[in-house]
């Protein structure tokens, strides 16, 4: 049996894990490795890639910066989240604001330190990434649509740095990136609908607050329709192996999403819509394995 002190420590660790969204970071880390192994450099031996210290440091620095980004975002949104996510916020508050800020600076320092072992350009890149996340959390997220665009751009940055590292700039990579960007942007705008109560109380100028939920729904619907362009290109033009099954499933699921979006009237509905998009994004990470099933089997066996 855990005593009271150990229970408190356990809850604080869970609180910190909740603040930094540890589950999201694990998915992003996995996505970076899978993209590197099966999309960006499928001809390199698996052993060489797994043992590539530079790739490991890039993924590590990305994870550290993302974790620090969640902390600073949580710090600035503390009052708003108390309205929008009361249960989660009570867990998050087991860790003091001072400890969160200390952890934020430590994580950023470690990220830059990891980048310094790669190159000076990596240091500049991750330093700019850290500044961009801070600027978004402090100022830009309050600016309608610009905040959504910046948030979506920051979300795909960890994949961009891996593309640059391998120097793979094939058109198919950018089409994949466009599909992901549109989904993340739609998800960010769904979150604005989901968090209207807290945003309004804290004077956030989001699209649904300024122009109304109907306008926001139209814009989200337009973004979802636009995802059909990269989806159809990846199915019909580019060779994505069996991953075409994933994109066909996405088209069907996004069609259902639009119907549910138009019928949505409250936070509960928007949470469901948010989860649909999150499921599609996470499923996309694992569907990378479908691009070349033979390569996957050869590397496993």
mmCIF file of C-alpha atoms in Angstrom:
data_model
loop_
_atom_site.group_PDB
_atom_site.id
_atom_site.type_symbol
_atom_site.label_atom_id
_atom_site.label_comp_id
_atom_site.label_asym_id
_atom_site.label_seq_id
_atom_site.Cartn_x
_atom_site.Cartn_y
_atom_site.Cartn_z
ATOM 1 C CA UNK A 1 0.000 0.000 0.000
ATOM 2 C CA UNK A 2 1.223 3.478 -0.863
ATOM 3 C CA UNK A 3 1.487 5.922 2.006
ATOM 4 C CA UNK A 4 0.123 9.451 1.736
ATOM 5 C CA UNK A 5 3.469 10.994 0.720
ATOM 6 C CA UNK A 6 4.028 8.460 -2.067
ATOM 7 C CA UNK A 7 0.465 8.912 -3.311
ATOM 8 C CA UNK A 8 0.984 12.677 -3.523
ATOM 9 C CA UNK A 9 4.226 12.153 -5.445
ATOM 10 C CA UNK A 10 2.458 9.759 -7.829
ATOM 11 C CA UNK A 11 -0.346 12.259 -8.429
ATOM 12 C CA UNK A 12 2.212 15.017 -9.063
ATOM 13 C CA UNK A 13 3.976 12.842 -11.652
ATOM 14 C CA UNK A 14 0.619 12.137 -13.296
ATOM 15 C CA UNK A 15 -0.105 15.865 -13.184
ATOM 16 C CA UNK A 16 3.173 16.709 -14.916
ATOM 17 C CA UNK A 17 2.548 13.964 -17.504
ATOM 18 C CA UNK A 18 -0.899 15.506 -18.104
ATOM 19 C CA UNK A 19 0.537 19.012 -18.466
ATOM 20 C CA UNK A 20 3.176 17.980 -21.027
ATOM 21 C CA UNK A 21 0.693 15.689 -22.836
ATOM 22 C CA UNK A 22 3.086 12.758 -22.620
ATOM 23 C CA UNK A 23 0.860 10.555 -24.784
ATOM 24 C CA UNK A 24 0.969 13.116 -27.628
ATOM 25 C CA UNK A 25 4.758 13.331 -27.427
ATOM 26 C CA UNK A 26 5.053 9.534 -27.645
ATOM 27 C CA UNK A 27 2.906 9.511 -30.794
ATOM 28 C CA UNK A 28 4.924 12.332 -32.391
ATOM 29 C CA UNK A 29 8.200 10.559 -31.560
ATOM 30 C CA UNK A 30 6.906 7.344 -33.109
ATOM 31 C CA UNK A 31 5.690 9.262 -36.167
ATOM 32 C CA UNK A 32 9.117 10.866 -36.681
ATOM 33 C CA UNK A 33 10.856 7.499 -36.587
ATOM 34 C CA UNK A 34 8.303 5.738 -38.817
ATOM 35 C CA UNK A 35 8.397 8.580 -41.350
ATOM 36 C CA UNK A 36 12.208 8.447 -41.358
ATOM 37 C CA UNK A 37 12.359 4.671 -41.769
ATOM 38 C CA UNK A 38 9.545 4.034 -44.256
ATOM 39 C CA UNK A 39 9.089 7.314 -46.166
ATOM 40 C CA UNK A 40 12.205 9.483 -46.100
ATOM 41 C CA UNK A 41 14.973 6.899 -46.368
ATOM 42 C CA UNK A 42 13.533 3.406 -46.974
ATOM 43 C CA UNK A 43 16.780 2.209 -48.595
ATOM 44 C CA UNK A 44 18.936 2.718 -45.523
ATOM 45 C CA UNK A 45 19.477 -0.289 -43.222
ATOM 46 C CA UNK A 46 17.183 -0.265 -40.190
ATOM 47 C CA UNK A 47 20.115 -0.742 -37.807
ATOM 48 C CA UNK A 48 21.872 2.346 -39.161
ATOM 49 C CA UNK A 49 18.758 4.457 -38.688
ATOM 50 C CA UNK A 50 17.947 3.226 -35.181
ATOM 51 C CA UNK A 51 21.563 3.834 -34.131
ATOM 52 C CA UNK A 52 21.817 7.207 -35.924
ATOM 53 C CA UNK A 53 22.763 9.531 -33.047
ATOM 54 C CA UNK A 54 21.813 12.671 -35.001
ATOM 55 C CA UNK A 55 18.296 11.372 -35.684
ATOM 56 C CA UNK A 56 17.977 10.401 -32.013
ATOM 57 C CA UNK A 57 19.038 13.905 -30.927
ATOM 58 C CA UNK A 58 16.628 15.545 -33.399
ATOM 59 C CA UNK A 59 13.722 13.453 -32.087
ATOM 60 C CA UNK A 60 14.795 14.069 -28.476
ATOM 61 C CA UNK A 61 15.117 17.832 -28.978
ATOM 62 C CA UNK A 62 11.719 17.888 -30.678
ATOM 63 C CA UNK A 63 10.118 15.999 -27.770
ATOM 64 C CA UNK A 64 11.698 18.337 -25.206
ATOM 65 C CA UNK A 65 10.560 21.481 -27.040
ATOM 66 C CA UNK A 66 7.035 20.130 -27.519
ATOM 67 C CA UNK A 67 6.842 19.245 -23.810
ATOM 68 C CA UNK A 68 8.017 22.729 -22.843
ATOM 69 C CA UNK A 69 5.485 24.165 -25.286
ATOM 70 C CA UNK A 70 2.630 22.359 -23.567
ATOM 71 C CA UNK A 71 3.885 23.696 -20.218
ATOM 72 C CA UNK A 72 4.011 27.352 -21.295
ATOM 73 C CA UNK A 73 0.651 27.008 -23.024
ATOM 74 C CA UNK A 74 -0.799 25.517 -19.829
ATOM 75 C CA UNK A 75 0.756 28.369 -17.825
ATOM 76 C CA UNK A 76 -0.903 31.097 -19.908
ATOM 77 C CA UNK A 77 -4.231 29.232 -20.206
ATOM 78 C CA UNK A 78 -4.577 28.333 -16.522
ATOM 79 C CA UNK A 79 -7.675 30.479 -15.908
ATOM 80 C CA UNK A 80 -9.324 29.596 -19.196
ATOM 81 C CA UNK A 81 -8.774 25.866 -18.715
ATOM 82 C CA UNK A 82 -10.347 26.070 -15.262
ATOM 83 C CA UNK A 83 -13.619 26.834 -17.096
ATOM 84 C CA UNK A 84 -13.177 24.618 -20.162
ATOM 85 C CA UNK A 85 -11.479 21.597 -18.525
ATOM 86 C CA UNK A 86 -12.177 21.757 -14.771
ATOM 87 C CA UNK A 87 -11.330 18.111 -14.004
ATOM 88 C CA UNK A 88 -8.050 18.087 -15.928
ATOM 89 C CA UNK A 89 -7.124 21.504 -14.534
ATOM 90 C CA UNK A 90 -7.528 20.305 -10.943
ATOM 91 C CA UNK A 91 -5.054 17.495 -11.710
ATOM 92 C CA UNK A 92 -2.674 19.914 -13.458
ATOM 93 C CA UNK A 93 -2.729 22.243 -10.446
ATOM 94 C CA UNK A 94 -1.073 19.607 -8.254
ATOM 95 C CA UNK A 95 2.125 20.991 -9.800
ATOM 96 C CA UNK A 96 2.772 24.642 -8.923
ATOM 97 C CA UNK A 97 3.102 27.356 -11.565
ATOM 98 C CA UNK A 98 6.643 28.056 -10.338
ATOM 99 C CA UNK A 99 7.642 24.407 -10.800
ATOM 100 C CA UNK A 100 6.079 24.416 -14.289
ATOM 101 C CA UNK A 101 8.126 27.466 -15.313
ATOM 102 C CA UNK A 102 11.315 25.951 -13.879
ATOM 103 C CA UNK A 103 10.647 22.740 -15.819
ATOM 104 C CA UNK A 104 9.903 24.809 -18.946
ATOM 105 C CA UNK A 105 13.337 26.470 -18.881
ATOM 106 C CA UNK A 106 15.132 23.213 -18.052
ATOM 107 C CA UNK A 107 13.476 21.377 -20.965
ATOM 108 C CA UNK A 108 14.331 24.174 -23.397
ATOM 109 C CA UNK A 109 17.949 24.211 -22.185
ATOM 110 C CA UNK A 110 18.220 20.439 -22.662
ATOM 111 C CA UNK A 111 16.689 20.727 -26.156
ATOM 112 C CA UNK A 112 19.228 23.341 -27.244
ATOM 113 C CA UNK A 113 22.009 21.301 -25.633
ATOM 114 C CA UNK A 114 20.927 18.225 -27.624
ATOM 115 C CA UNK A 115 20.783 20.328 -30.808
ATOM 116 C CA UNK A 116 24.302 21.659 -30.159
ATOM 117 C CA UNK A 117 25.670 18.135 -30.648
ATOM 118 C CA UNK A 118 24.177 18.127 -34.171
ATOM 119 C CA UNK A 119 25.149 21.521 -35.583
ATOM 120 C CA UNK A 120 24.900 25.269 -35.083
ATOM 121 C CA UNK A 121 22.040 25.345 -37.597
ATOM 122 C CA UNK A 122 20.149 22.837 -35.441
ATOM 123 C CA UNK A 123 20.649 25.121 -32.435
ATOM 124 C CA UNK A 124 19.247 28.075 -34.395
ATOM 125 C CA UNK A 125 16.326 25.996 -35.653
ATOM 126 C CA UNK A 126 15.256 24.705 -32.244
ATOM 127 C CA UNK A 127 15.836 28.100 -30.620
ATOM 128 C CA UNK A 128 13.498 29.615 -33.223
ATOM 129 C CA UNK A 129 11.005 26.802 -32.610
ATOM 130 C CA UNK A 130 11.042 27.542 -28.864
ATOM 131 C CA UNK A 131 10.524 31.250 -29.499
ATOM 132 C CA UNK A 132 7.702 30.541 -31.964
ATOM 133 C CA UNK A 133 5.842 28.406 -29.422
ATOM 134 C CA UNK A 134 6.266 31.064 -26.726
ATOM 135 C CA UNK A 135 5.059 33.818 -29.068
ATOM 136 C CA UNK A 136 2.030 31.749 -30.031
ATOM 137 C CA UNK A 137 1.147 30.956 -26.413
ATOM 138 C CA UNK A 138 1.680 34.529 -25.207
ATOM 139 C CA UNK A 139 0.209 36.573 -28.070
ATOM 140 C CA UNK A 140 -0.732 34.930 -31.342
ATOM 141 C CA UNK A 141 -3.285 32.419 -30.060
ATOM 142 C CA UNK A 142 -5.580 35.336 -29.245
ATOM 143 C CA UNK A 143 -5.558 36.499 -32.874
ATOM 144 C CA UNK A 144 -8.409 34.915 -34.884
ATOM 145 C CA UNK A 145 -7.365 32.470 -37.626
ATOM 146 C CA UNK A 146 -3.696 33.629 -37.486
ATOM 147 C CA UNK A 147 -3.433 31.811 -34.152
ATOM 148 C CA UNK A 148 -4.941 28.668 -35.709
ATOM 149 C CA UNK A 149 -2.540 28.827 -38.666
ATOM 150 C CA UNK A 150 0.487 29.295 -36.445
ATOM 151 C CA UNK A 151 -0.598 26.469 -34.129
ATOM 152 C CA UNK A 152 -1.026 24.045 -37.050
ATOM 153 C CA UNK A 153 2.350 25.119 -38.499
ATOM 154 C CA UNK A 154 4.099 24.552 -35.166
ATOM 155 C CA UNK A 155 2.452 21.116 -34.908
ATOM 156 C CA UNK A 156 4.009 19.862 -38.172
ATOM 157 C CA UNK A 157 7.428 21.459 -37.533
ATOM 158 C CA UNK A 158 8.885 18.275 -35.932
ATOM 159 C CA UNK A 159 8.254 16.452 -39.208
ATOM 160 C CA UNK A 160 9.753 19.301 -41.254
ATOM 161 C CA UNK A 161 13.059 19.079 -39.384
ATOM 162 C CA UNK A 162 13.309 15.348 -40.171
ATOM 163 C CA UNK A 163 12.592 16.050 -43.861
ATOM 164 C CA UNK A 164 15.411 18.603 -43.882
ATOM 165 C CA UNK A 165 17.801 16.204 -42.146
ATOM 166 C CA UNK A 166 17.325 13.556 -44.852
ATOM 167 C CA UNK A 167 17.128 16.119 -47.651
ATOM 168 C CA UNK A 168 14.034 14.435 -49.044
ATOM 169 C CA UNK A 169 11.856 17.044 -50.739
ATOM 170 C CA UNK A 170 9.876 14.849 -53.105
ATOM 171 C CA UNK A 171 6.416 16.106 -54.050
ATOM 172 C CA UNK A 172 4.697 13.186 -52.306
ATOM 173 C CA UNK A 173 6.194 14.350 -48.984
ATOM 174 C CA UNK A 174 4.613 17.794 -49.352
ATOM 175 C CA UNK A 175 1.255 16.279 -50.316
ATOM 176 C CA UNK A 176 1.350 14.171 -47.134
ATOM 177 C CA UNK A 177 2.289 17.303 -45.179
ATOM 178 C CA UNK A 178 -0.593 19.277 -46.725
ATOM 179 C CA UNK A 179 -3.089 16.572 -45.742
ATOM 180 C CA UNK A 180 -1.792 16.588 -42.161
ATOM 181 C CA UNK A 181 -1.709 20.389 -41.988
ATOM 182 C CA UNK A 182 -5.343 20.739 -43.106
ATOM 183 C CA UNK A 183 -6.491 18.142 -40.562
ATOM 184 C CA UNK A 184 -4.592 19.816 -37.724
ATOM 185 C CA UNK A 185 -5.898 23.248 -38.719
ATOM 186 C CA UNK A 186 -9.474 21.917 -38.718
ATOM 187 C CA UNK A 187 -8.833 20.354 -35.302
ATOM 188 C CA UNK A 188 -7.552 23.677 -33.929
ATOM 189 C CA UNK A 189 -10.714 25.408 -35.110
ATOM 190 C CA UNK A 190 -12.884 22.672 -33.573
ATOM 191 C CA UNK A 191 -11.083 23.317 -30.283
ATOM 192 C CA UNK A 192 -12.163 26.978 -30.523
ATOM 193 C CA UNK A 193 -15.794 25.842 -30.704
ATOM 194 C CA UNK A 194 -15.197 23.413 -27.861
ATOM 195 C CA UNK A 195 -13.615 26.095 -25.631
ATOM 196 C CA UNK A 196 -15.946 29.023 -26.294
ATOM 197 C CA UNK A 197 -16.994 29.444 -22.644
ATOM 198 C CA UNK A 198 -13.466 29.879 -21.329
ATOM 199 C CA UNK A 199 -12.300 31.901 -24.343
ATOM 200 C CA UNK A 200 -15.170 34.328 -23.913
ATOM 201 C CA UNK A 201 -14.492 34.719 -20.184
ATOM 202 C CA UNK A 202 -10.807 35.484 -20.857
ATOM 203 C CA UNK A 203 -11.488 37.830 -23.810
ATOM 204 C CA UNK A 204 -9.944 35.572 -26.444
ATOM 205 C CA UNK A 205 -10.883 36.740 -29.931
ATOM 206 C CA UNK A 206 -11.484 33.422 -31.685
ATOM 207 C CA UNK A 207 -13.493 32.944 -34.876
ATOM 208 C CA UNK A 208 -16.652 31.477 -33.236
ATOM 209 C CA UNK A 209 -16.692 34.291 -30.666
ATOM 210 C CA UNK A 210 -16.283 37.101 -33.221
ATOM 211 C CA UNK A 211 -18.231 35.692 -36.172
ATOM 212 C CA UNK A 212 -20.386 32.999 -34.578
ATOM 213 C CA UNK A 213 -20.402 29.218 -34.529
ATOM 214 C CA UNK A 214 -22.061 28.963 -37.967
ATOM 215 C CA UNK A 215 -19.228 30.806 -39.733
ATOM 216 C CA UNK A 216 -16.693 28.675 -37.864
ATOM 217 C CA UNK A 217 -18.495 25.502 -38.988
ATOM 218 C CA UNK A 218 -18.433 26.656 -42.617
ATOM 219 C CA UNK A 219 -14.674 27.301 -42.454
ATOM 220 C CA UNK A 220 -14.021 23.931 -40.799
ATOM 221 C CA UNK A 221 -16.201 22.206 -43.396
ATOM 222 C CA UNK A 222 -14.212 23.945 -46.158
ATOM 223 C CA UNK A 223 -10.928 22.720 -44.662
ATOM 224 C CA UNK A 224 -12.270 19.161 -44.500
ATOM 225 C CA UNK A 225 -13.370 19.351 -48.139
ATOM 226 C CA UNK A 226 -9.902 20.638 -49.080
ATOM 227 C CA UNK A 227 -8.351 17.504 -47.526
ATOM 228 C CA UNK A 228 -9.956 15.609 -50.404
ATOM 229 C CA UNK A 229 -7.371 17.138 -52.760
ATOM 230 C CA UNK A 230 -4.248 15.594 -51.154
ATOM 231 C CA UNK A 231 -6.218 12.428 -50.299
ATOM 232 C CA UNK A 232 -7.218 11.809 -53.915
ATOM 233 C CA UNK A 233 -3.741 12.724 -55.168
ATOM 234 C CA UNK A 234 -2.165 10.208 -52.802
ATOM 235 C CA UNK A 235 -4.665 7.521 -53.828
ATOM 236 C CA UNK A 236 -4.562 8.060 -57.611
ATOM 237 C CA UNK A 237 -1.255 9.734 -58.485
ATOM 238 C CA UNK A 238 1.401 8.717 -55.991
ATOM 239 C CA UNK A 239 2.547 5.269 -54.939
ATOM 240 C CA UNK A 240 1.596 4.911 -51.258
ATOM 241 C CA UNK A 241 1.250 1.119 -51.253
ATOM 242 C CA UNK A 242 -1.609 -0.171 -49.123
ATOM 243 C CA UNK A 243 -1.858 3.178 -47.358
ATOM 244 C CA UNK A 244 -4.497 4.053 -49.964
ATOM 245 C CA UNK A 245 -6.878 2.037 -47.746
ATOM 246 C CA UNK A 246 -6.243 4.545 -44.949
ATOM 247 C CA UNK A 247 -7.050 7.504 -47.202
ATOM 248 C CA UNK A 248 -10.226 5.843 -48.478
ATOM 249 C CA UNK A 249 -11.264 5.326 -44.861
ATOM 250 C CA UNK A 250 -10.438 8.971 -44.119
ATOM 251 C CA UNK A 251 -12.673 10.189 -46.931
ATOM 252 C CA UNK A 252 -15.594 8.145 -45.560
ATOM 253 C CA UNK A 253 -14.968 9.229 -41.965
ATOM 254 C CA UNK A 254 -14.562 12.891 -42.915
ATOM 255 C CA UNK A 255 -17.834 12.729 -44.817
ATOM 256 C CA UNK A 256 -19.491 11.583 -41.584
ATOM 257 C CA UNK A 257 -17.574 14.332 -39.756
ATOM 258 C CA UNK A 258 -19.137 17.058 -41.927
ATOM 259 C CA UNK A 259 -22.647 15.715 -41.282
ATOM 260 C CA UNK A 260 -22.028 15.608 -37.516
ATOM 261 C CA UNK A 261 -20.401 19.046 -37.618
ATOM 262 C CA UNK A 262 -23.471 20.634 -39.135
ATOM 263 C CA UNK A 263 -25.729 18.994 -36.546
ATOM 264 C CA UNK A 264 -23.440 19.833 -33.587
ATOM 265 C CA UNK A 265 -24.930 22.268 -31.075
ATOM 266 C CA UNK A 266 -22.880 21.982 -27.878
ATOM 267 C CA UNK A 267 -19.508 21.239 -26.312
ATOM 268 C CA UNK A 268 -20.197 17.497 -26.065
ATOM 269 C CA UNK A 269 -20.666 17.310 -29.846
ATOM 270 C CA UNK A 270 -17.502 19.334 -30.503
ATOM 271 C CA UNK A 271 -15.489 17.030 -28.225
ATOM 272 C CA UNK A 272 -16.638 14.064 -30.310
ATOM 273 C CA UNK A 273 -15.668 15.861 -33.519
ATOM 274 C CA UNK A 274 -12.282 16.726 -32.024
ATOM 275 C CA UNK A 275 -11.750 13.067 -31.138
ATOM 276 C CA UNK A 276 -12.633 11.951 -34.669
ATOM 277 C CA UNK A 277 -9.901 14.169 -36.108
ATOM 278 C CA UNK A 278 -7.459 13.038 -33.424
ATOM 279 C CA UNK A 279 -8.225 9.397 -34.285
ATOM 280 C CA UNK A 280 -7.592 10.046 -37.991
ATOM 281 C CA UNK A 281 -4.248 11.714 -37.233
ATOM 282 C CA UNK A 282 -3.060 8.964 -34.866
ATOM 283 C CA UNK A 283 -4.258 6.227 -37.243
ATOM 284 C CA UNK A 284 -2.253 7.957 -39.964
ATOM 285 C CA UNK A 285 0.929 7.465 -37.940
ATOM 286 C CA UNK A 286 0.476 3.687 -37.797
ATOM 287 C CA UNK A 287 -0.740 3.499 -41.409
ATOM 288 C CA UNK A 288 2.752 4.582 -42.518
ATOM 289 C CA UNK A 289 3.602 0.899 -42.150
ATOM 290 C CA UNK A 290 1.190 0.150 -45.014
ATOM 291 C CA UNK A 291 3.279 2.078 -47.556
ATOM 292 C CA UNK A 292 5.609 -0.879 -48.070
ATOM 293 C CA UNK A 293 4.399 -3.991 -46.256
ATOM 294 C CA UNK A 294 7.192 -6.125 -47.715
ATOM 295 C CA UNK A 295 9.800 -3.701 -46.373
ATOM 296 C CA UNK A 296 8.138 -3.784 -42.945
ATOM 297 C CA UNK A 297 8.131 -7.596 -42.894
ATOM 298 C CA UNK A 298 11.753 -7.776 -44.072
ATOM 299 C CA UNK A 299 12.873 -5.389 -41.363
ATOM 300 C CA UNK A 300 10.919 -7.185 -38.660
ATOM 301 C CA UNK A 301 11.987 -10.652 -39.762
#
